[in-house]
Tab-separated table of C-alpha atoms in Angstrom:
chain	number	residue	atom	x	y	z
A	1	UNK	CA	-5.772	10.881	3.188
A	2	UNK	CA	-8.373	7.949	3.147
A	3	UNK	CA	-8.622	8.269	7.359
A	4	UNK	CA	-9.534	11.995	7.161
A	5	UNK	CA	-12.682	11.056	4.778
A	6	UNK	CA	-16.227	10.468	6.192
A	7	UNK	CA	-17.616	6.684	5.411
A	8	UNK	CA	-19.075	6.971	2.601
A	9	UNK	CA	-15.994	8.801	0.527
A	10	UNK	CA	-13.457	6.316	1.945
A	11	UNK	CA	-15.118	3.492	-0.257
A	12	UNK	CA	-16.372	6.276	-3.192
A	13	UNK	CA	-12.273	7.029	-3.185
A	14	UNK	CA	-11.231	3.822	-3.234
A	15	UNK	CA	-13.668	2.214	-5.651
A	16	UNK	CA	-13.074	5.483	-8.043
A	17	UNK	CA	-9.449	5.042	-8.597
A	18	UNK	CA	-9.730	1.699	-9.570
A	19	UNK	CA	-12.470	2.556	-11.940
A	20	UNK	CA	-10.459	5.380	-13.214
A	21	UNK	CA	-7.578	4.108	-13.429
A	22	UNK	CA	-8.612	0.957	-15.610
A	23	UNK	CA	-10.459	2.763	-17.866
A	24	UNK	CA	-7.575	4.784	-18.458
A	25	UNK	CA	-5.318	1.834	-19.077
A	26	UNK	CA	-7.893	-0.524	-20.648
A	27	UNK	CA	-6.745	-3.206	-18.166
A	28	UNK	CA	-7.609	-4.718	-14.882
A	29	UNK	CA	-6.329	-3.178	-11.961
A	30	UNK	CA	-5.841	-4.884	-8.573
A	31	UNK	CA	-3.718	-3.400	-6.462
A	32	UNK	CA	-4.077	-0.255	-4.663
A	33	UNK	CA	-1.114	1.674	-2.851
A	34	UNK	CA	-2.907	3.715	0.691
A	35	UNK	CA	-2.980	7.683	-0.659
A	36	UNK	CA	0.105	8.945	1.700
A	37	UNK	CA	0.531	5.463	3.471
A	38	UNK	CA	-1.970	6.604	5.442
A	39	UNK	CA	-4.841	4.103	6.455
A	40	UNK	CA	-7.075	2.819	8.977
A	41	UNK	CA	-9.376	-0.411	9.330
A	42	UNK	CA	-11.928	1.396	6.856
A	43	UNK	CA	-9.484	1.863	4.571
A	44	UNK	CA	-8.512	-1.428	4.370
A	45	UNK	CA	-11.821	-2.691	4.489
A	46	UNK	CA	-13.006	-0.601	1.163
A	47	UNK	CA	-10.152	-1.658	-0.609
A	48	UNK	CA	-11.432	-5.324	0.194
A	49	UNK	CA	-14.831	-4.611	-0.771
A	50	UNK	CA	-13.714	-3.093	-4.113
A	51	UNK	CA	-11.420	-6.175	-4.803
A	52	UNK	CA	-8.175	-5.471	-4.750
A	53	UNK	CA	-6.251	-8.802	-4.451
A	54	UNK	CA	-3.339	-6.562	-3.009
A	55	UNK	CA	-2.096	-3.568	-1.369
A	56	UNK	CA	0.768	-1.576	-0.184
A	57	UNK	CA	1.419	0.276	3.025
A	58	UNK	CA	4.034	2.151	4.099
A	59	UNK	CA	5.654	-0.211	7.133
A	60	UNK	CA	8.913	-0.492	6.550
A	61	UNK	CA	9.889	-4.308	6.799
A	62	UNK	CA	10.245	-6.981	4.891
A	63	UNK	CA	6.957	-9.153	3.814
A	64	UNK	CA	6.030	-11.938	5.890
A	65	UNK	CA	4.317	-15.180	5.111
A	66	UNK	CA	0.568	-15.251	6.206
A	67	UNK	CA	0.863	-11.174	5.893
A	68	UNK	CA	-2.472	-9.951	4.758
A	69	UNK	CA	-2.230	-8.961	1.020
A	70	UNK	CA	-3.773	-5.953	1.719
A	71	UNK	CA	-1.496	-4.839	4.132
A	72	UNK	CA	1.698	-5.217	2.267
A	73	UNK	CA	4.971	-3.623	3.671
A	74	UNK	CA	7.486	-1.968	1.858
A	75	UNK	CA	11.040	-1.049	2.361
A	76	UNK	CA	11.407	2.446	0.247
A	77	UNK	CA	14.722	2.397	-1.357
A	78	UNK	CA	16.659	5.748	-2.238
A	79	UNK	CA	18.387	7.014	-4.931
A	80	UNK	CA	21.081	8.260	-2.554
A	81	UNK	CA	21.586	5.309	-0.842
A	82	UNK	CA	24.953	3.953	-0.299
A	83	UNK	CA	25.728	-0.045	-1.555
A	84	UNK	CA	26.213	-0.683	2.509
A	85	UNK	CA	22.390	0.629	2.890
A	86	UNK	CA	20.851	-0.489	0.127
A	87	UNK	CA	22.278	-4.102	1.135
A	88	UNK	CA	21.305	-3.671	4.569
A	89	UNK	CA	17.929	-2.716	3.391
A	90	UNK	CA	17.348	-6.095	1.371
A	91	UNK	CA	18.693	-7.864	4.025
A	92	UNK	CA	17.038	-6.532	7.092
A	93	UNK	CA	14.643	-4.218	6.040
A	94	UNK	CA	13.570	-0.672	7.542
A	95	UNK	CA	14.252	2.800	6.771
């Protein structure tokens, strides 16, 4: 949980999975997804200054034009989902 970390290990954690992670995948990677959906101005902030072009939260709506890129919603779909829900979902959004 990035908001539980002291300063200094918020941007150490952020920067480090990026690192990590393209090294492992011999690629460029620039979008980050908050540890637990959990984040906080400093979160957001590190994965700015690290240069992540994009990142996902855990809000449940629908994307918005003019929505920061680094605050991207998503709306979590189910396996278990009925048709009527999963419809609803795409259409309106939320949980």
């Amino acid at each position: 949980s990035l908001p539980a970390l002291p300063d200094p290990a918020v941007v150490d954690e952020v920067r480090g999975s990026r690192s990590d992670l393209e090294e492992a995948l011999g690629a460029v990677v620039d979008t980050f997804a908050y540890p637990y959906g959990e984040l906080d101005e400093r979160s957001v902030e590190a994965a700015r200054e690290s240069g992540y072009r994009g990142a996902c939260t855990t809000y449940p709506r629908h994307a918005r034009f003019g929505d920061d890129p680094l605050l991207i919603p998503r709306v979590e779909i189910w396996g278990t989902d009925t048709l009527r829900r999963f419809l609803r979902k795409l259409i309106v959004g939320g949980q």
